[in-house]
PDB file of C-alpha atoms in Angstrom:
ATOM      1  CA  MET B  12     -86.629  16.900  49.959  1.00 59.00           C
ATOM      2  CA  LEU B  13     -84.132  15.704  47.343  1.00 72.00           C
ATOM      3  CA  SER B  14     -81.794  12.721  48.495  1.00 83.00           C
ATOM      4  CA  VAL B  15     -80.010   9.904  46.611  1.00 83.00           C
ATOM      5  CA  ARG B  16     -82.588   7.566  48.284  1.00 87.00           C
ATOM      6  CA  SER B  17     -85.452   9.853  46.736  1.00 90.00           C
ATOM      7  CA  LEU B  18     -83.873  10.466  43.528  1.00 91.00           C
ATOM      8  CA  PHE B  19     -83.274   6.314  42.721  1.00 92.00           C
ATOM      9  CA  THR B  20     -86.763   5.452  44.431  1.00 94.00           C
ATOM     10  CA  SER B  21     -88.443   7.847  41.960  1.00 95.00           C
ATOM     11  CA  ILE B  22     -86.574   6.327  39.197  1.00 96.00           C
ATOM     12  CA  VAL B  23     -87.465   2.693  40.164  1.00 95.00           C
ATOM     13  CA  ASP B  24     -91.123   3.325  40.998  1.00 95.00           C
ATOM     14  CA  ASN B  25     -91.708   4.821  37.651  1.00 97.00           C
ATOM     15  CA  ASP B  26     -92.189   2.174  34.805  1.00 97.00           C
ATOM     16  CA  ASP B  27     -90.473   4.626  32.011  1.00 98.00           C
ATOM     17  CA  SER B  28     -87.626   5.634  33.904  1.00 97.00           C
ATOM     18  CA  TYR B  29     -87.138   2.059  35.272  1.00 97.00           C
ATOM     19  CA  ARG B  30     -87.034   0.942  31.697  1.00 98.00           C
ATOM     20  CA  LEU B  31     -84.406   3.258  30.604  1.00 98.00           C
ATOM     21  CA  PHE B  32     -82.185   2.620  33.694  1.00 97.00           C
ATOM     22  CA  CYS B  33     -82.356  -1.118  33.219  1.00 97.00           C
ATOM     23  CA  SER B  34     -81.937  -0.813  29.479  1.00 98.00           C
ATOM     24  CA  ILE B  35     -78.877   1.119  29.792  1.00 97.00           C
ATOM     25  CA  ALA B  36     -77.311  -1.162  32.503  1.00 97.00           C
ATOM     26  CA  ALA B  37     -78.142  -4.344  30.404  1.00 97.00           C
ATOM     27  CA  SER B  38     -76.721  -3.013  27.419  1.00 96.00           C
ATOM     28  CA  GLY B  39     -73.569  -2.141  29.117  1.00 96.00           C
ATOM     29  CA  GLU B  40     -73.131  -5.217  30.720  1.00 97.00           C
ATOM     30  CA  ALA B  41     -73.611  -7.281  27.766  1.00 96.00           C
ATOM     31  CA  GLN B  42     -70.996  -5.213  26.028  1.00 95.00           C
ATOM     32  CA  GLY B  43     -68.586  -5.929  28.713  1.00 95.00           C
ATOM     33  CA  GLY B  44     -69.363  -9.530  28.405  1.00 96.00           C
ATOM     34  CA  TRP B  45     -68.546  -9.720  24.672  1.00 97.00           C
ATOM     35  CA  GLU B  46     -65.403  -7.771  25.075  1.00 97.00           C
ATOM     36  CA  ASN B  47     -64.094  -9.881  27.952  1.00 97.00           C
ATOM     37  CA  GLY B  48     -65.170 -13.073  25.934  1.00 97.00           C
ATOM     38  CA  ARG B  49     -63.178 -11.876  23.115  1.00 97.00           C
ATOM     39  CA  ILE B  50     -60.066 -11.087  25.100  1.00 98.00           C
ATOM     40  CA  ALA B  51     -60.194 -14.331  26.930  1.00 97.00           C
ATOM     41  CA  ALA B  52     -60.005 -16.148  23.376  1.00 97.00           C
ATOM     42  CA  LEU B  53     -57.064 -13.832  22.275  1.00 98.00           C
ATOM     43  CA  VAL B  54     -54.980 -13.827  25.319  1.00 97.00           C
ATOM     44  CA  PRO B  55     -51.205 -14.412  24.150  1.00 97.00           C
ATOM     45  CA  PRO B  56     -49.571 -17.475  25.229  1.00 95.00           C
ATOM     46  CA  SER B  57     -47.249 -15.933  27.737  1.00 94.00           C
ATOM     47  CA  GLN B  58     -50.564 -14.885  29.840  1.00 95.00           C
ATOM     48  CA  ARG B  59     -52.546 -17.982  28.956  1.00 95.00           C
ATOM     49  CA  GLU B  60     -53.227 -18.732  32.694  1.00 94.00           C
ATOM     50  CA  LEU B  61     -55.430 -15.502  32.716  1.00 96.00           C
ATOM     51  CA  ALA B  62     -57.860 -16.576  30.120  1.00 97.00           C
ATOM     52  CA  PRO B  63     -60.295 -18.567  32.409  1.00 97.00           C
ATOM     53  CA  LYS B  64     -60.325 -15.473  34.771  1.00 97.00           C
ATOM     54  CA  ILE B  65     -61.053 -13.189  31.997  1.00 97.00           C
ATOM     55  CA  ALA B  66     -63.736 -15.572  30.759  1.00 97.00           C
ATOM     56  CA  ARG B  67     -65.274 -15.564  34.315  1.00 97.00           C
ATOM     57  CA  HIS B  68     -65.367 -11.654  34.294  1.00 97.00           C
ATOM     58  CA  GLY B  69     -67.074 -11.747  30.803  1.00 97.00           C
ATOM     59  CA  ALA B  70     -69.686 -14.634  32.010  1.00 96.00           C
ATOM     60  CA  ASP B  71     -70.326 -12.231  35.160  1.00 97.00           C
ATOM     61  CA  GLU B  72     -70.961  -9.374  32.929  1.00 97.00           C
ATOM     62  CA  ASP B  73     -73.529 -11.474  30.636  1.00 97.00           C
ATOM     63  CA  LYS B  74     -75.108 -12.504  33.958  1.00 97.00           C
ATOM     64  CA  HIS B  75     -75.648  -9.117  34.844  1.00 97.00           C
ATOM     65  CA  GLY B  76     -76.956  -8.017  31.652  1.00 97.00           C
ATOM     66  CA  ARG B  77     -79.549 -11.069  31.872  1.00 97.00           C
ATOM     67  CA  ILE B  78     -80.481  -9.898  35.527  1.00 97.00           C
ATOM     68  CA  PHE B  79     -81.416  -6.384  34.353  1.00 97.00           C
ATOM     69  CA  THR B  80     -83.405  -7.744  31.541  1.00 97.00           C
ATOM     70  CA  ALA B  81     -85.211 -10.118  33.887  1.00 97.00           C
ATOM     71  CA  LEU B  82     -85.861  -7.228  36.193  1.00 97.00           C
ATOM     72  CA  LEU B  83     -87.513  -5.613  33.240  1.00 97.00           C
ATOM     73  CA  ARG B  84     -89.658  -8.491  32.236  1.00 96.00           C
ATOM     74  CA  LYS B  85     -90.718  -9.273  35.706  1.00 96.00           C
ATOM     75  CA  ARG B  86     -92.476  -5.767  35.698  1.00 96.00           C
ATOM     76  CA  GLY B  87     -93.907  -6.653  32.097  1.00 97.00           C
ATOM     77  CA  LEU B  88     -91.635  -4.194  30.282  1.00 97.00           C
ATOM     78  CA  GLU B  89     -89.073  -4.807  27.342  1.00 95.00           C
ATOM     79  CA  PRO B  90     -85.818  -3.003  26.796  1.00 96.00           C
ATOM     80  CA  VAL B  91     -85.544   0.157  24.976  1.00 96.00           C
ATOM     81  CA  PRO B  92     -82.884   1.181  22.420  1.00 96.00           C
ATOM     82  CA  VAL B  93     -79.729   2.904  24.323  1.00 96.00           C
ATOM     83  CA  PRO B  94     -79.433   6.487  23.549  1.00 96.00           C
ATOM     84  CA  ALA B  95     -76.068   7.220  21.979  1.00 97.00           C
ATOM     85  CA  ASP B  96     -75.118   9.643  24.517  1.00 97.00           C
ATOM     86  CA  THR B  97     -75.842   7.425  27.515  1.00 97.00           C
ATOM     87  CA  ASP B  98     -73.870   4.485  26.189  1.00 96.00           C
ATOM     88  CA  TYR B  99     -70.672   4.601  28.657  1.00 96.00           C
ATOM     89  CA  THR B 100     -68.800   1.645  27.433  1.00 93.00           C
ATOM     90  CA  MET B 101     -68.802   2.818  23.439  1.00 94.00           C
ATOM     91  CA  LEU B 102     -68.072   6.274  24.472  1.00 96.00           C
ATOM     92  CA  LEU B 103     -65.045   5.082  26.265  1.00 94.00           C
ATOM     93  CA  GLU B 104     -64.088   3.088  23.320  1.00 93.00           C
ATOM     94  CA  ARG B 105     -64.469   6.268  21.080  1.00 93.00           C
ATOM     95  CA  ALA B 106     -62.182   8.107  23.536  1.00 92.00           C
ATOM     96  CA  GLY B 107     -59.481   5.560  22.701  1.00 88.00           C
ATOM     97  CA  ILE B 108     -59.862   3.753  26.162  1.00 90.00           C
ATOM     98  CA  GLY B 109     -59.370  -0.065  26.181  1.00 92.00           C
ATOM     99  CA  LEU B 110     -59.041  -2.177  23.236  1.00 95.00           C
ATOM    100  CA  ALA B 111     -60.802  -1.354  19.985  1.00 94.00           C
ATOM    101  CA  HIS B 112     -63.480  -3.347  18.844  1.00 94.00           C
ATOM    102  CA  SER B 113     -61.951  -3.404  15.844  1.00 94.00           C
ATOM    103  CA  ARG B 114     -58.881  -5.145  17.091  1.00 95.00           C
ATOM    104  CA  LEU B 115     -61.059  -7.706  19.076  1.00 97.00           C
ATOM    105  CA  ARG B 116     -62.855  -8.842  16.051  1.00 96.00           C
ATOM    106  CA  ARG B 117     -59.736  -9.929  14.513  1.00 95.00           C
ATOM    107  CA  ASP B 118     -58.771 -13.607  15.203  1.00 93.00           C
ATOM    108  CA  GLU B 119     -55.159 -12.508  16.109  1.00 96.00           C
ATOM    109  CA  ALA B 120     -53.530 -13.024  19.570  1.00 97.00           C
ATOM    110  CA  LEU B 121     -53.093  -9.898  21.691  1.00 97.00           C
ATOM    111  CA  SER B 122     -49.740  -8.693  23.105  1.00 97.00           C
ATOM    112  CA  GLU B 123     -48.815  -8.456  26.711  1.00 96.00           C
ATOM    113  CA  GLN B 124     -49.197  -4.667  26.412  1.00 96.00           C
ATOM    114  CA  ASP B 125     -52.710  -5.248  25.185  1.00 97.00           C
ATOM    115  CA  ILE B 126     -53.342  -7.179  28.392  1.00 98.00           C
ATOM    116  CA  VAL B 127     -51.868  -4.478  30.496  1.00 97.00           C
ATOM    117  CA  THR B 128     -54.204  -1.855  28.614  1.00 97.00           C
ATOM    118  CA  TYR B 129     -57.254  -4.316  29.473  1.00 98.00           C
ATOM    119  CA  LEU B 130     -56.639  -4.662  32.975  1.00 98.00           C
ATOM    120  CA  ALA B 131     -55.821  -0.958  33.559  1.00 98.00           C
ATOM    121  CA  HIS B 132     -59.033  -0.094  31.789  1.00 97.00           C
ATOM    122  CA  SER B 133     -60.962  -2.546  33.678  1.00 97.00           C
ATOM    123  CA  ARG B 134     -59.343  -1.675  37.179  1.00 98.00           C
ATOM    124  CA  VAL B 135     -60.664   2.110  36.367  1.00 98.00           C
ATOM    125  CA  THR B 136     -64.094   1.184  35.350  1.00 97.00           C
ATOM    126  CA  GLU B 137     -64.751  -1.386  37.993  1.00 97.00           C
ATOM    127  CA  GLN B 138     -63.787   1.026  40.504  1.00 97.00           C
ATOM    128  CA  ARG B 139     -66.793   3.011  39.040  1.00 97.00           C
ATOM    129  CA  ALA B 140     -69.023   0.052  38.841  1.00 97.00           C
ATOM    130  CA  SER B 141     -68.103  -1.276  42.649  1.00 97.00           C
ATOM    131  CA  GLU B 142     -68.755   2.523  43.883  1.00 97.00           C
ATOM    132  CA  GLN B 143     -72.009   3.002  42.146  1.00 95.00           C
ATOM    133  CA  MET B 144     -73.251  -0.643  43.144  1.00 96.00           C
ATOM    134  CA  ALA B 145     -72.358   0.292  46.989  1.00 96.00           C
ATOM    135  CA  VAL B 146     -74.512   3.079  46.724  1.00 94.00           C
ATOM    136  CA  LEU B 147     -77.321   1.210  45.449  1.00 93.00           C
ATOM    137  CA  LEU B 148     -76.756  -1.413  47.810  1.00 93.00           C
ATOM    138  CA  ARG B 149     -76.766   1.024  50.727  1.00 92.00           C
ATOM    139  CA  TYR B 150     -80.625   1.938  49.640  1.00 92.00           C
ATOM    140  CA  PHE B 151     -81.989  -1.019  47.915  1.00 92.00           C
ATOM    141  CA  ALA B 152     -80.200  -4.144  49.715  1.00 91.00           C
ATOM    142  CA  GLY B 153     -83.822  -4.945  51.039  1.00 92.00           C
ATOM    143  CA  HIS B 154     -86.045  -3.961  48.364  1.00 93.00           C
ATOM    144  CA  PRO B 155     -88.291  -6.649  47.341  1.00 92.00           C
ATOM    145  CA  GLU B 156     -87.956  -6.088  43.567  1.00 93.00           C
ATOM    146  CA  ILE B 157     -84.627  -5.332  43.128  1.00 95.00           C
ATOM    147  CA  GLY B 158     -82.449  -5.879  46.480  1.00 95.00           C
ATOM    148  CA  ARG B 159     -81.228  -9.599  45.595  1.00 95.00           C
ATOM    149  CA  ALA B 160     -80.054  -8.317  42.068  1.00 96.00           C
ATOM    150  CA  MET B 161     -78.068  -5.519  43.685  1.00 95.00           C
ATOM    151  CA  ARG B 162     -76.660  -7.923  46.157  1.00 96.00           C
ATOM    152  CA  VAL B 163     -75.436 -10.174  43.647  1.00 96.00           C
ATOM    153  CA  ILE B 164     -74.084  -7.714  40.963  1.00 97.00           C
ATOM    154  CA  SER B 165     -72.394  -5.594  43.836  1.00 97.00           C
ATOM    155  CA  ARG B 166     -70.555  -8.713  45.029  1.00 97.00           C
ATOM    156  CA  ASP B 167     -69.308  -9.464  41.406  1.00 97.00           C
ATOM    157  CA  GLU B 168     -68.065  -5.833  40.715  1.00 97.00           C
ATOM    158  CA  ASP B 169     -66.005  -5.977  44.003  1.00 97.00           C
ATOM    159  CA  ASN B 170     -64.490  -9.302  42.911  1.00 97.00           C
ATOM    160  CA  HIS B 171     -63.664  -7.843  39.296  1.00 98.00           C
ATOM    161  CA  LEU B 172     -62.043  -4.983  40.986  1.00 98.00           C
ATOM    162  CA  ALA B 173     -60.056  -7.341  43.282  1.00 98.00           C
ATOM    163  CA  TYR B 174     -58.835  -9.302  40.389  1.00 98.00           C
ATOM    164  CA  CYS B 175     -57.723  -6.278  38.334  1.00 98.00           C
ATOM    165  CA  HIS B 176     -55.644  -5.226  41.284  1.00 98.00           C
ATOM    166  CA  GLU B 177     -53.924  -8.428  41.768  1.00 98.00           C
ATOM    167  CA  GLU B 178     -53.125  -8.876  38.216  1.00 98.00           C
ATOM    168  CA  LEU B 179     -51.831  -5.551  37.453  1.00 98.00           C
ATOM    169  CA  LEU B 180     -49.520  -5.997  40.576  1.00 98.00           C
ATOM    170  CA  ARG B 181     -48.409  -9.315  39.166  1.00 97.00           C
ATOM    171  CA  LEU B 182     -47.733  -7.611  35.942  1.00 98.00           C
ATOM    172  CA  ALA B 183     -45.940  -4.745  37.530  1.00 97.00           C
ATOM    173  CA  ALA B 184     -43.634  -7.053  39.360  1.00 97.00           C
ATOM    174  CA  ALA B 185     -42.816  -8.480  35.760  1.00 96.00           C
ATOM    175  CA  GLY B 186     -41.479  -5.238  34.643  1.00 96.00           C
ATOM    176  CA  HIS B 187     -44.718  -3.494  33.222  1.00 97.00           C
ATOM    177  CA  GLY B 188     -44.933  -1.048  36.045  1.00 96.00           C
ATOM    178  CA  ARG B 189     -44.381   2.139  34.163  1.00 96.00           C
ATOM    179  CA  ALA B 190     -46.693   1.161  31.395  1.00 96.00           C
ATOM    180  CA  ILE B 191     -49.443   0.151  33.957  1.00 98.00           C
ATOM    181  CA  HIS B 192     -49.328   3.511  35.642  1.00 96.00           C
ATOM    182  CA  ARG B 193     -49.099   5.413  32.386  1.00 97.00           C
ATOM    183  CA  VAL B 194     -52.259   3.529  31.232  1.00 97.00           C
ATOM    184  CA  LEU B 195     -53.961   3.867  34.280  1.00 98.00           C
ATOM    185  CA  ARG B 196     -53.685   7.650  34.639  1.00 97.00           C
ATOM    186  CA  ALA B 197     -54.915   8.087  30.805  1.00 96.00           C
ATOM    187  CA  CYS B 198     -57.775   5.817  31.374  1.00 97.00           C
ATOM    188  CA  ALA B 199     -58.860   7.480  34.725  1.00 97.00           C
ATOM    189  CA  HIS B 200     -58.938  10.900  33.165  1.00 97.00           C
ATOM    190  CA  ALA B 201     -60.873   9.770  30.116  1.00 96.00           C
ATOM    191  CA  GLU B 202     -63.258   7.939  32.363  1.00 97.00           C
ATOM    192  CA  ILE B 203     -64.224  10.764  34.718  1.00 97.00           C
ATOM    193  CA  ARG B 204     -65.132  12.931  31.341  1.00 97.00           C
ATOM    194  CA  VAL B 205     -67.113  10.246  30.081  1.00 98.00           C
ATOM    195  CA  HIS B 206     -68.851   9.425  33.354  1.00 98.00           C
ATOM    196  CA  ARG B 207     -69.726  13.179  33.581  1.00 98.00           C
ATOM    197  CA  ASP B 208     -71.098  13.399  30.127  1.00 98.00           C
ATOM    198  CA  VAL B 209     -73.156  10.065  30.479  1.00 98.00           C
ATOM    199  CA  SER B 210     -74.369  11.197  33.840  1.00 98.00           C
ATOM    200  CA  LEU B 211     -75.679  14.548  32.477  1.00 98.00           C
ATOM    201  CA  ALA B 212     -77.297  12.715  29.579  1.00 98.00           C
ATOM    202  CA  VAL B 213     -79.012  10.120  31.768  1.00 98.00           C
ATOM    203  CA  MET B 214     -80.224  12.563  34.341  1.00 97.00           C
ATOM    204  CA  ALA B 215     -81.704  14.927  31.515  1.00 97.00           C
ATOM    205  CA  ARG B 216     -83.724  11.907  30.092  1.00 98.00           C
ATOM    206  CA  MET B 217     -84.741  10.990  33.577  1.00 97.00           C
ATOM    207  CA  GLY B 218     -85.786  14.475  34.409  1.00 96.00           C
ATOM    208  CA  ARG B 219     -87.919  14.702  31.257  1.00 97.00           C
ATOM    209  CA  ILE B 220     -89.710  11.530  32.037  1.00 98.00           C
ATOM    210  CA  LEU B 221     -90.126  12.311  35.597  1.00 97.00           C
ATOM    211  CA  HIS B 222     -90.905  15.743  34.988  1.00 96.00           C
ATOM    212  CA  TRP B 223     -88.621  17.214  37.580  1.00 95.00           C
ATOM    213  CA  PRO B 224     -89.007  20.978  38.390  1.00 95.00           C
ATOM    214  CA  ALA B 225     -86.090  23.119  37.094  1.00 95.00           C
ATOM    215  CA  PRO B 226     -84.532  23.696  40.546  1.00 94.00           C
ATOM    216  CA  THR B 227     -84.152  19.851  40.983  1.00 94.00           C
ATOM    217  CA  ALA B 228     -82.858  19.365  37.571  1.00 95.00           C
ATOM    218  CA  ALA B 229     -80.214  22.231  38.155  1.00 96.00           C
ATOM    219  CA  LEU B 230     -79.072  20.990  41.690  1.00 95.00           C
ATOM    220  CA  LEU B 231     -78.643  17.399  40.091  1.00 95.00           C
ATOM    221  CA  ARG B 232     -76.403  18.935  37.056  1.00 97.00           C
ATOM    222  CA  PHE B 233     -74.566  21.020  39.616  1.00 97.00           C
ATOM    223  CA  GLY B 234     -73.865  17.861  41.800  1.00 96.00           C
ATOM    224  CA  ILE B 235     -72.651  16.007  38.574  1.00 97.00           C
ATOM    225  CA  HIS B 236     -70.205  18.983  37.792  1.00 98.00           C
ATOM    226  CA  LEU B 237     -69.000  18.986  41.191  1.00 97.00           C
ATOM    227  CA  THR B 238     -68.305  15.341  41.466  1.00 97.00           C
ATOM    228  CA  TYR B 239     -66.496  15.869  37.866  1.00 98.00           C
ATOM    229  CA  LEU B 240     -64.311  18.663  39.377  1.00 98.00           C
ATOM    230  CA  TYR B 241     -63.360  16.462  42.415  1.00 97.00           C
ATOM    231  CA  ASP B 242     -62.436  13.568  40.181  1.00 97.00           C
ATOM    232  CA  ARG B 243     -60.279  15.852  37.943  1.00 96.00           C
ATOM    233  CA  LEU B 244     -58.495  17.640  40.784  1.00 97.00           C
ATOM    234  CA  HIS B 245     -58.088  14.814  43.111  1.00 96.00           C
ATOM    235  CA  GLY B 246     -60.539  11.934  42.872  1.00 96.00           C
ATOM    236  CA  TRP B 247     -58.799  10.126  40.029  1.00 97.00           C
ATOM    237  CA  ARG B 248     -55.897   9.039  42.150  1.00 96.00           C
ATOM    238  CA  ARG B 249     -58.168   6.394  43.769  1.00 97.00           C
ATOM    239  CA  MET B 250     -58.574   4.777  40.271  1.00 97.00           C
ATOM    240  CA  THR B 251     -54.904   4.557  39.569  1.00 97.00           C
ATOM    241  CA  THR B 252     -53.302   3.210  43.014  1.00 97.00           C
ATOM    242  CA  LEU B 253     -52.767  -0.477  43.281  1.00 98.00           C
ATOM    243  CA  THR B 254     -53.256  -2.264  46.442  1.00 97.00           C
ATOM    244  CA  MET B 255     -53.000  -6.164  46.948  1.00 97.00           C
ATOM    245  CA  PRO B 256     -56.724  -7.102  47.790  1.00 96.00           C
ATOM    246  CA  ALA B 257     -57.846  -9.060  50.853  1.00 94.00           C
ATOM    247  CA  ARG B 258     -59.551 -11.707  48.599  1.00 92.00           C
ATOM    248  CA  ARG B 259     -57.001 -13.231  46.568  1.00 94.00           C
ATOM    249  CA  ASN B 260     -57.680 -15.032  43.312  1.00 95.00           C
ATOM    250  CA  ALA B 261     -61.284 -13.594  43.445  1.00 96.00           C
ATOM    251  CA  LEU B 262     -62.049 -14.884  39.856  1.00 95.00           C
ATOM    252  CA  GLY B 263     -60.429 -18.132  40.584  1.00 88.00           C
ATOM    253  CA  THR B 264     -61.806 -21.287  41.936  1.00 55.00           C
ATOM    254  CA  THR B 265     -60.164 -21.192  45.215  1.00 43.00           C
ATOM    255  CA  PRO B 266     -59.896 -17.493  46.842  1.00 38.00           C
ATOM    256  CA  ALA B 267     -57.954 -17.004  49.869  1.00 38.00           C
ATOM    257  CA  ALA B 268     -57.444 -14.154  52.199  1.00 38.00           C
ATOM    258  CA  ALA B 269     -54.308 -12.054  52.445  1.00 35.00           C
ATOM    259  CA  PRO B 270     -53.283  -8.909  54.183  1.00 31.00           C
ATOM    260  CA  GLN B 271     -53.495  -5.728  52.338  1.00 37.00           C
ATOM    261  CA  THR B 272     -50.160  -4.206  50.921  1.00 33.00           C
ATOM    262  CA  ALA B 273     -50.311  -0.675  49.242  1.00 35.00           C
ATOM    263  CA  VAL B 274     -48.027  -0.251  45.978  1.00 35.00           C
TER     264      VAL B 274
END
């Protein structure tokens, strides 16, 4: 019987599918680390206090990339090139979401609007990352090979999401509210399309590796399209709301608890 647990277990248990899964994850995390590192270096003077938090965000992403690479090598495997149609971060950039890499490569300070764009993009993508890690954690928290890695990464993704909420609320209070909600909505609608396309591409490759029967592959495609339809009609709203997180200053040195307040 097909289930989320059996699906992920089949991917983890097979060296070839596990190799592809970890390679895609490591590449995406490393890309996120580079992007955050460049943004931290280019923060405008008016947002200078954000630089250490952005740098920590990037350091966490780099760490996640190293974790996935280490998981591969622990099994005696090497990373494989990431197929273009499974490259989530690059496909988002091509869709015009977030800050373009050509902009980040220039040694020129960003604007406050650039920081709004960065944080809104991160709020949407970290929502997806937090949800996906929560699913993996549900089934693999106690797994002897990947359990510890899933716990570490899931905690970090939750912190990244909390940080994005808090900083966007701060910028909204400073007068950027309309811009924030406009960018959040555009990012969310682009992300759900890219997520659908990447999911279809990844599952197609996994299916070929694992020799899934046609009905199984068709059922997974149907599930991906159903998720996309839900996100397009309603689910995108969870990516665009802002709520003060229970854990404040999640990427700072002294996190403190606070009551949740919806905005």
